[in-house]
XYZ file of C-alpha atoms in Angstrom:
488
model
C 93.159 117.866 78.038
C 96.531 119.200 79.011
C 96.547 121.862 75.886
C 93.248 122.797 77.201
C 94.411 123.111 80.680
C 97.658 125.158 79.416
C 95.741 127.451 77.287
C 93.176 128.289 80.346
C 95.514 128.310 83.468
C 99.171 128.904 82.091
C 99.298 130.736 79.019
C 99.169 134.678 79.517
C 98.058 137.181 77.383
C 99.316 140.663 77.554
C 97.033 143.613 77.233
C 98.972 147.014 77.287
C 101.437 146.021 80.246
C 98.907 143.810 81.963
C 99.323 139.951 81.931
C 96.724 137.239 82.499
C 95.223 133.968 81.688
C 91.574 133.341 80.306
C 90.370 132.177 83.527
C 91.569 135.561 85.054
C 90.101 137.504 81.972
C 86.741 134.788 82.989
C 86.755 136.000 86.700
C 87.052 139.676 86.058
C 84.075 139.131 84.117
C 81.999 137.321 86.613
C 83.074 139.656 89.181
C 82.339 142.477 86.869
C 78.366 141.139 85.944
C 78.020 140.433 90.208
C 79.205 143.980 90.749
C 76.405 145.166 88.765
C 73.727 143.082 90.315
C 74.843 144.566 93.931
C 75.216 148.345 92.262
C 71.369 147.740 91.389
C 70.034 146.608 94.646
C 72.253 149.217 96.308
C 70.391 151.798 94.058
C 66.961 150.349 94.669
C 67.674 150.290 98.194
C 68.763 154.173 97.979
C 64.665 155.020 96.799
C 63.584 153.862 99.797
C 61.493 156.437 101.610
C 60.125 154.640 105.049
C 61.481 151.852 107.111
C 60.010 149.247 109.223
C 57.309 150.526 111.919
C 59.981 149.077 114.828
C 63.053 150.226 113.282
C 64.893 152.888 115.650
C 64.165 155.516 113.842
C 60.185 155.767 114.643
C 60.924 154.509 118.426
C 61.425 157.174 121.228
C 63.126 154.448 123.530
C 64.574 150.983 124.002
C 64.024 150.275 127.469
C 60.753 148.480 126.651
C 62.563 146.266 124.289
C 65.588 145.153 125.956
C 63.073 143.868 128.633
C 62.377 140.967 126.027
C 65.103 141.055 123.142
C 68.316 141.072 125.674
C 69.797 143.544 122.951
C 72.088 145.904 125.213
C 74.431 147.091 122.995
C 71.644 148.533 120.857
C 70.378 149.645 124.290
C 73.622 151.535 124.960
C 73.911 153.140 121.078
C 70.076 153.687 120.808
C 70.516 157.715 120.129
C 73.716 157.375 118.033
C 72.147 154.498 115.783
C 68.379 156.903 115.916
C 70.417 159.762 114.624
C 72.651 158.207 111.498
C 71.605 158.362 107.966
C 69.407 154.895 106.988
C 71.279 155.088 103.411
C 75.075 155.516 105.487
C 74.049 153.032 107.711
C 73.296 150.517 105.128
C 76.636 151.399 102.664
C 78.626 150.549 105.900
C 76.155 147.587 106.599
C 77.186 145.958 103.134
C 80.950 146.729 103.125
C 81.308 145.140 106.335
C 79.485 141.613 105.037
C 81.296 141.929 101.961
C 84.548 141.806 104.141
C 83.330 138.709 106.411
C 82.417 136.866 103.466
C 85.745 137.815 101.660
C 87.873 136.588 104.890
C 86.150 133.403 104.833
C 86.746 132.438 101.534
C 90.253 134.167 101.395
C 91.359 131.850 104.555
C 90.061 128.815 102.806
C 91.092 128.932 99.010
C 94.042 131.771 99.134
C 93.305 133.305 96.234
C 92.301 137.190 96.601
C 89.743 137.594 92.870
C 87.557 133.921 94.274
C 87.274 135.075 97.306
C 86.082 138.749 95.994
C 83.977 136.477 93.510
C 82.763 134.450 96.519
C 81.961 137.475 98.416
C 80.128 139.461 96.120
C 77.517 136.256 95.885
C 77.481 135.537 99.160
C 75.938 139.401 98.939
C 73.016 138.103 97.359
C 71.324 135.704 100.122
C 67.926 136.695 101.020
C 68.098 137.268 104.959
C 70.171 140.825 103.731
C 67.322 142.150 101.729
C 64.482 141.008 104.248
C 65.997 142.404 107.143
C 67.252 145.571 105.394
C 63.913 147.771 105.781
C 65.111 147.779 109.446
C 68.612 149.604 108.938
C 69.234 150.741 112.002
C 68.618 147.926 113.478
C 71.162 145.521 113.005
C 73.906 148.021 112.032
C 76.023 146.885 114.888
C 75.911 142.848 113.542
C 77.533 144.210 110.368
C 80.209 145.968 112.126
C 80.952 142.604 114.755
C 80.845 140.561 111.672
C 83.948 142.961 110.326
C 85.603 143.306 113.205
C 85.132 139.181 113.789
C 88.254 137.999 111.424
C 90.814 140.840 113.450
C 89.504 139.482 116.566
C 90.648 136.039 115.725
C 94.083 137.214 114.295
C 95.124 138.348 118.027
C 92.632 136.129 120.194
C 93.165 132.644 120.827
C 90.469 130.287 120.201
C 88.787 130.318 123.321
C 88.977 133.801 124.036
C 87.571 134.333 120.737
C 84.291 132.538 121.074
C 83.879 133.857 124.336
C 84.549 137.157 123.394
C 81.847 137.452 120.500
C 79.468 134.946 121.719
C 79.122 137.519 125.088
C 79.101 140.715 121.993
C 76.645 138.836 119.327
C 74.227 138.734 122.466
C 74.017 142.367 122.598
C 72.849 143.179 118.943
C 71.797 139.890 117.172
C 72.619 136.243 119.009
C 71.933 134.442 115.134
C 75.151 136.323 113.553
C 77.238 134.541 116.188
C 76.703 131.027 114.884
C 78.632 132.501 111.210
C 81.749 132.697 113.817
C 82.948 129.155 113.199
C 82.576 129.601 109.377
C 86.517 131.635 110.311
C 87.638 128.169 111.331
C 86.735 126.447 108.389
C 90.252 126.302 107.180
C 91.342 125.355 109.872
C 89.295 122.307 110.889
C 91.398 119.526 109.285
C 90.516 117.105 111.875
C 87.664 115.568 114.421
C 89.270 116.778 116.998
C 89.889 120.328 115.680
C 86.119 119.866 114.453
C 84.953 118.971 118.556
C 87.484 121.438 119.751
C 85.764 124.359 117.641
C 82.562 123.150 118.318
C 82.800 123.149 122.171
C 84.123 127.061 122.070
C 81.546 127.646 119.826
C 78.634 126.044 122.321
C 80.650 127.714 125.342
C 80.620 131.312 123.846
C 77.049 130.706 122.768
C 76.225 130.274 126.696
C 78.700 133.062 128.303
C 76.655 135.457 125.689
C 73.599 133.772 127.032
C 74.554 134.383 130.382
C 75.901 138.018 129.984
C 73.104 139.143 128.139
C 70.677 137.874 130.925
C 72.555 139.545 133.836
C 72.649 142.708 132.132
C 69.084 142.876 131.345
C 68.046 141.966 135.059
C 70.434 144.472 136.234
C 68.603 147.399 134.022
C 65.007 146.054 134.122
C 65.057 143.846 137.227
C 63.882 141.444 135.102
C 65.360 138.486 132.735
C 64.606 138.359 129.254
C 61.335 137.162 128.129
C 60.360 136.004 124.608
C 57.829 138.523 123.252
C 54.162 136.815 122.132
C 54.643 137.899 117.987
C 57.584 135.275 118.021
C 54.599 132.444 118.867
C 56.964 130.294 121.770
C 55.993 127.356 123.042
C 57.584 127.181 126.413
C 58.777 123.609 127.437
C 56.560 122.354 130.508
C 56.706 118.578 129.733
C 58.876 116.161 128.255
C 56.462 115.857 125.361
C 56.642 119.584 124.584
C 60.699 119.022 124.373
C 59.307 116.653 121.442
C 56.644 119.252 120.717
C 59.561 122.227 119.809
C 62.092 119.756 117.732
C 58.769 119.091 115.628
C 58.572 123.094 115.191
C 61.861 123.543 114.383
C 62.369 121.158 112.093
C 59.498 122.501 110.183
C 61.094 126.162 109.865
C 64.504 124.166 108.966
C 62.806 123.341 105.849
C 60.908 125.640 105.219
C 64.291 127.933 104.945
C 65.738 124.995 102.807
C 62.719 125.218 100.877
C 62.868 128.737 100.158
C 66.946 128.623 99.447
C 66.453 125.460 96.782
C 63.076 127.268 95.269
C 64.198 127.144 91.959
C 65.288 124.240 90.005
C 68.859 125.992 89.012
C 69.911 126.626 92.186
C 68.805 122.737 92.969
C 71.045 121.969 89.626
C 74.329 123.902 91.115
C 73.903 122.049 94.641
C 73.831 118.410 93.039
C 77.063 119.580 91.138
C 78.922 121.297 94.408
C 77.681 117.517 96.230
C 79.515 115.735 93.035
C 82.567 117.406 93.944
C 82.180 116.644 97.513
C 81.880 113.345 97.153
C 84.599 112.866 94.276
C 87.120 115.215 97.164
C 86.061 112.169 99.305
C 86.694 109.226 97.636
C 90.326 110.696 96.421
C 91.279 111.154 99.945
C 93.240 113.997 99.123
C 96.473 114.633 101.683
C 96.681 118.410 100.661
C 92.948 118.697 102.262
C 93.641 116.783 105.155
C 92.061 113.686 103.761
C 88.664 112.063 104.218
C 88.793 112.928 108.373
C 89.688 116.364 107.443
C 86.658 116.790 104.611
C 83.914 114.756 107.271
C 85.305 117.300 109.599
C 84.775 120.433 107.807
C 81.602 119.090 106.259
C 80.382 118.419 109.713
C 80.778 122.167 110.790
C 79.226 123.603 107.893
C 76.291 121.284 108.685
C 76.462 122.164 112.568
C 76.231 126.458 111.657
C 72.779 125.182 109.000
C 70.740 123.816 111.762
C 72.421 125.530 114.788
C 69.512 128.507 114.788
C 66.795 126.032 114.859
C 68.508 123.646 117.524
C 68.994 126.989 119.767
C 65.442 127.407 119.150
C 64.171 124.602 120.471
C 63.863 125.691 124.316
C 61.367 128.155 123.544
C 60.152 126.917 120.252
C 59.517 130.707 118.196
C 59.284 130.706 114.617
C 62.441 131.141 112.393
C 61.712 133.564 109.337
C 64.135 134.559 106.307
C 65.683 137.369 107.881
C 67.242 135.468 111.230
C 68.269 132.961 109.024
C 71.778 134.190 108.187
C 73.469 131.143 109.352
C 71.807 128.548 106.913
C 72.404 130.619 104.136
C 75.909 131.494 104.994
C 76.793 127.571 105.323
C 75.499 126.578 102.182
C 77.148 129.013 100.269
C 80.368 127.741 102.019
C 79.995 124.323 100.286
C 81.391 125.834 96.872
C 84.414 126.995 98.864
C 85.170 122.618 98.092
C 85.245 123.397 94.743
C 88.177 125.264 94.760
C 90.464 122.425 95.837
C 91.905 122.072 92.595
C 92.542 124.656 90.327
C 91.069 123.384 86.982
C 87.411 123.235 88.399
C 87.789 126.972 89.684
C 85.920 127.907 86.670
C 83.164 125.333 87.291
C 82.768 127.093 90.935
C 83.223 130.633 89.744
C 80.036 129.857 87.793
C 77.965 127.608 89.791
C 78.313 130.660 92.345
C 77.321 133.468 89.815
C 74.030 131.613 88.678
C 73.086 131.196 92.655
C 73.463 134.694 92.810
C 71.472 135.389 89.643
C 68.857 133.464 90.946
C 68.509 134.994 94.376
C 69.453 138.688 92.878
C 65.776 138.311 91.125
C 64.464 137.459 93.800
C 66.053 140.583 95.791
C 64.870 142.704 93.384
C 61.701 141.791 93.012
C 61.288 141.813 96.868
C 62.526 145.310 97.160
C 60.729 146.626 94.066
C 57.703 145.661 95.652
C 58.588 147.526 99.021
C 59.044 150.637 96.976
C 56.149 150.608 95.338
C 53.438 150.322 97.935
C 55.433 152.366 100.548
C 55.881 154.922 98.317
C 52.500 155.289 96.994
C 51.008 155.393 99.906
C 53.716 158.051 100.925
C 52.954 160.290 98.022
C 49.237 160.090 98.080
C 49.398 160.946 101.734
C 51.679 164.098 100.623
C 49.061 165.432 98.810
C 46.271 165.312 100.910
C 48.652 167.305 103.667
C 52.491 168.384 102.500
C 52.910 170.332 106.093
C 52.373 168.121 109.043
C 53.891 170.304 111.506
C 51.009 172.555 111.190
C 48.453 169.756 112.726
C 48.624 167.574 116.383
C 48.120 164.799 114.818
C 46.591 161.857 112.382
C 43.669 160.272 113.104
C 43.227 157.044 110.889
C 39.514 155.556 111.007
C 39.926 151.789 109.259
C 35.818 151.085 109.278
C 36.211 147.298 107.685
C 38.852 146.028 110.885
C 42.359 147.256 111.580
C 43.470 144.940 108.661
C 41.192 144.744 105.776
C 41.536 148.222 104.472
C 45.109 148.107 104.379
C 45.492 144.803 102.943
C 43.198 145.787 100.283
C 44.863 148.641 99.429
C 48.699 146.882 99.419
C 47.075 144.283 96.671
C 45.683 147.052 94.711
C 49.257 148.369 93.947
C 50.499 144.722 93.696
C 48.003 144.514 90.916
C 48.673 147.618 89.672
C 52.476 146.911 89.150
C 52.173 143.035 88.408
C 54.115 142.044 91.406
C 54.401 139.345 94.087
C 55.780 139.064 97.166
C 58.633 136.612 97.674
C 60.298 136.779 100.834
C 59.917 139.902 102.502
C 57.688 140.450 105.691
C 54.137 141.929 104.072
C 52.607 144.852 105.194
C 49.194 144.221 105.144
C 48.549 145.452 109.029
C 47.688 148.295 110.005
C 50.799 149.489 112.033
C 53.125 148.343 109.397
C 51.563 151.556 107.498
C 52.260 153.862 110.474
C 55.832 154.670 109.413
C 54.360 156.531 106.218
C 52.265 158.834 108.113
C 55.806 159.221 110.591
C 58.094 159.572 107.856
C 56.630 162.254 106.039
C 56.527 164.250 109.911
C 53.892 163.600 111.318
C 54.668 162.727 115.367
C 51.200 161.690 116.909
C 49.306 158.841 114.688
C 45.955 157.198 116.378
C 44.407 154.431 115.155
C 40.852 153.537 115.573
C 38.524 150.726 114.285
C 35.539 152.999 113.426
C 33.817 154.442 110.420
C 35.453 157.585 109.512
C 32.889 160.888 111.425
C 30.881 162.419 109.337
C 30.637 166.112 110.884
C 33.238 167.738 108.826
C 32.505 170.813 107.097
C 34.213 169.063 104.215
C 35.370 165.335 103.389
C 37.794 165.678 100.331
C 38.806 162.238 98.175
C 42.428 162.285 96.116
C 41.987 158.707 95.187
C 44.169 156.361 97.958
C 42.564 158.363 100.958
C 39.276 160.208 102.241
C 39.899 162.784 104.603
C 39.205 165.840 106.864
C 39.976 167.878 109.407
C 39.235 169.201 112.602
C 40.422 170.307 115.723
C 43.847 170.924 114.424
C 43.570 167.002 113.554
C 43.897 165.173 110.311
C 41.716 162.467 110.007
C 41.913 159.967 107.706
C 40.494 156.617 105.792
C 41.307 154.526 103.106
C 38.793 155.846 100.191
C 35.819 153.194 99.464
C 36.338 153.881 96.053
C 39.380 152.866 95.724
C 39.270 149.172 97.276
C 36.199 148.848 94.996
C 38.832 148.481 92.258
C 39.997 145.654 93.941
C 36.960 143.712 94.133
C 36.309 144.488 90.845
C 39.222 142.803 89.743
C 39.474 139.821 91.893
């Protein structure tokens, strides 16, 4: 066992004037094959022709939705976010992750190629890829996130909290509850554990606070939860009962959809067998059992701290809000590093997670491509200069929903593809940013057969169409959903 150990953490190897071990030629590897997994989403990411139908860039104002999101710091940069490139926006959006997730693992195992190893998997969680079709968006998270770990180097701990909690309620409150994932080294303790934990709960109030105020003071209203997130406003002290019933169901369903696959189930009852092994050795050097219940205590308090904040209002709790569970489970590997001959085991325990979800990812955004962008380049041929017409009018005869729906399984079919995690698009305004992103400024909607009293009705397979008045209207062709039933 000790040859073994020499030969894969002592002995160096030279390679022209470089010197390393087998675990560092290992990890270059690793970090290497995760390098290439991000490089390929990146590059999916970059074919991307239309975004989400509420993203900034098809919005002509924010006013109406600071009124019930509280979000006044995307209030304030609304035209500068509008204006910068999606593909920019998204480049900067991933370096500045990759940094927070480096920081957090650099801080805790103080080793600079883990924590790049750690970092480039953490890359891979889900809630990145579902929320990325709204880039603009949540641009400002990304950069807090960054600038999070330089706040803390010249903050103290209270000011800290504080500090973010009142600038994560301007863009995005969830990102705030990563901010004690900073502290994790640092937590050795219970009472470090409480004393983090009460900053935490305080920030997560003066944000609270701050972001109410400012919102009445613009709208002369407070914020209001919007009807899509389904609340269930507390009126009783059953409904309290009610709401922990609600969120505990979206708690697991977000466990369910991290431990989906039986490998990722595997490397989670290995990173547990460390855990508990770390415990029963009552190891000094990582402040002993106290100082692993403590850190193991705030991991567990940033999992379930969405869906405890939650419970006032009781709104559903999908993939892409739920950074914070995510996050903290990937953290548990960060154990594994506590002694340096089970690096290895970590190093790939973390790579197959990231395999795992990287499928996923792809799969996810593969699918957004390919019904976006056919209905994009079907809709370019029946008119390649909107500036020359008003308008669209789109006439959905079958209800606002069926036609589309239809259509988005078609391609499905078509490409043998499911969805996995990603927000569908089979309503009708979710296809309104195709008909915007090709130019088009004015699109109307109605829930009527399609006119007949056109001088001429033309069919290019997706769409049936006409026009008249200076007006392009528009249907999903007949034809084409007859495939469909055909084939179901």
């Amino acid at each position: 066992m000790e040859k073994l150990n020499d030969i894969l953490f002592t002995k160096h190897f030279s390679i022209w004037k470089f010197k390393f071990s087998l675990e560092d030629l290992f990890c270059i590897i690793i970090m290497s094959f995760l390098t290439v997994l991000l490089v390929q989403n990146f590059t999916t990411l970059l074919k991307i022709t239309t975004w989400r139908n509420d993203d900034l860039y098809y919005i002509d104002e924010y006013y109406t939705k600071l009124t019930y999101e509280g979000r006044w710091i995307i209030y304030l940069f609304f035209f500068v976010l509008k204006k910068m490139s999606p593909y920019i926006v998204i480049t900067l959006s991933f370096a500045c992750f990759f940094f927070f997730g480096y920081k957090i693992a650099k801080d805790f195992i103080d080793d600079e190629i883990h924590a790049i190893i750690f970092a480039l998997a953490l890359m891979q969680i889900h809630p990145i890829y579902t929320l990325v079709h709204w880039p603009a968006t949540p641009f400002p998270n990304y950069v807090l996130l960054a600038l999070a770990p330089l706040l803390k180097k010249v903050l103290s701990e209270r000011a800290f909290f504080i500090c973010t909690g009142i600038l994560f309620f301007g863009v995005f409150f969830n990102y705030y509850n990563l901010m004690p994932l900073l502290f994790l080294s640092e937590v050795r303790d219970r009472k470090s554990f409480l004393q983090v934990l009460l900053w935490w709960i305080l920030g997560f109030i003066a944000g609270y606070a701050v972001a109410q105020a400012i919102t009445f003071a613009k709208v002369g209203a407070f914020i209001h939860v919007h009807i899509w997130r389904d609340p269930h406003p507390i009126k009783s002290f059953a409904d309290v009962f009610r709401n922990i019933r609600i969120e505990y169901r979206w708690l697991c369903t977000g466990l369910r959809g991290f431990f989906a696959t039986r490998s990722v189930r595997f490397v989670f009852v290995c990173m547990l067998a460390d855990l508990i092994y770390l415990t029963k050795k009552n190891d000094p050097t990582t402040g002993g059992r106290s100082g692993m219940f403590a850190r193991v205590a705030l991991i567990l308090a940033v999992i379930v701290s969405l869906y405890v904040q939650q419970i006032p209002v009781g709104v559903l709790v999908k993939v892409r809000t739920a950074f914070p569970l995510y996050c903290g489970l990937f953290c548990v590997a960060l154990f594994c590093y506590n002694k340096k001959r089970v690096r290895i085991i970590a190093v790939i325990l973390l790579s197959i997670v990231a395999t795992v979800f990287w499928q996923d990812n792809i799969n996810d955004l593969l699918w957004y491509n390919e019904i976006t962008n056919t209905w994009r380049t079907e809709l370019m041929s029946v008119c390649s200069a909107p500036s020359l017409h008003k308008g669209m009018k789109v006439y959905l005869q079958d209800g606002k929903n069926a036609e589309i729906a239809q259509s988005m399984k078609i391609i499905c079919q078509a490409n043998d593809r499911t969805l996995k995690y990603t927000s569908p698009l089979d309503e009708d305004f979710r296809w309104l940013p195709v008909a915007k992103s090709i130019g088009f400024k004015h699109v109307e909607l109605h829930d009527e057969v399609l006119p007949s009293n056109f001088a001429k009705v033309s069919d290019n397979g997706l769409y049936r169409y006409g026009y008249k008045d200076g007006y392009l209207y528009l249907t999903i062709n007949k034809r084409y959903l007859n495939r469909f039933k055909e084939n179901d």
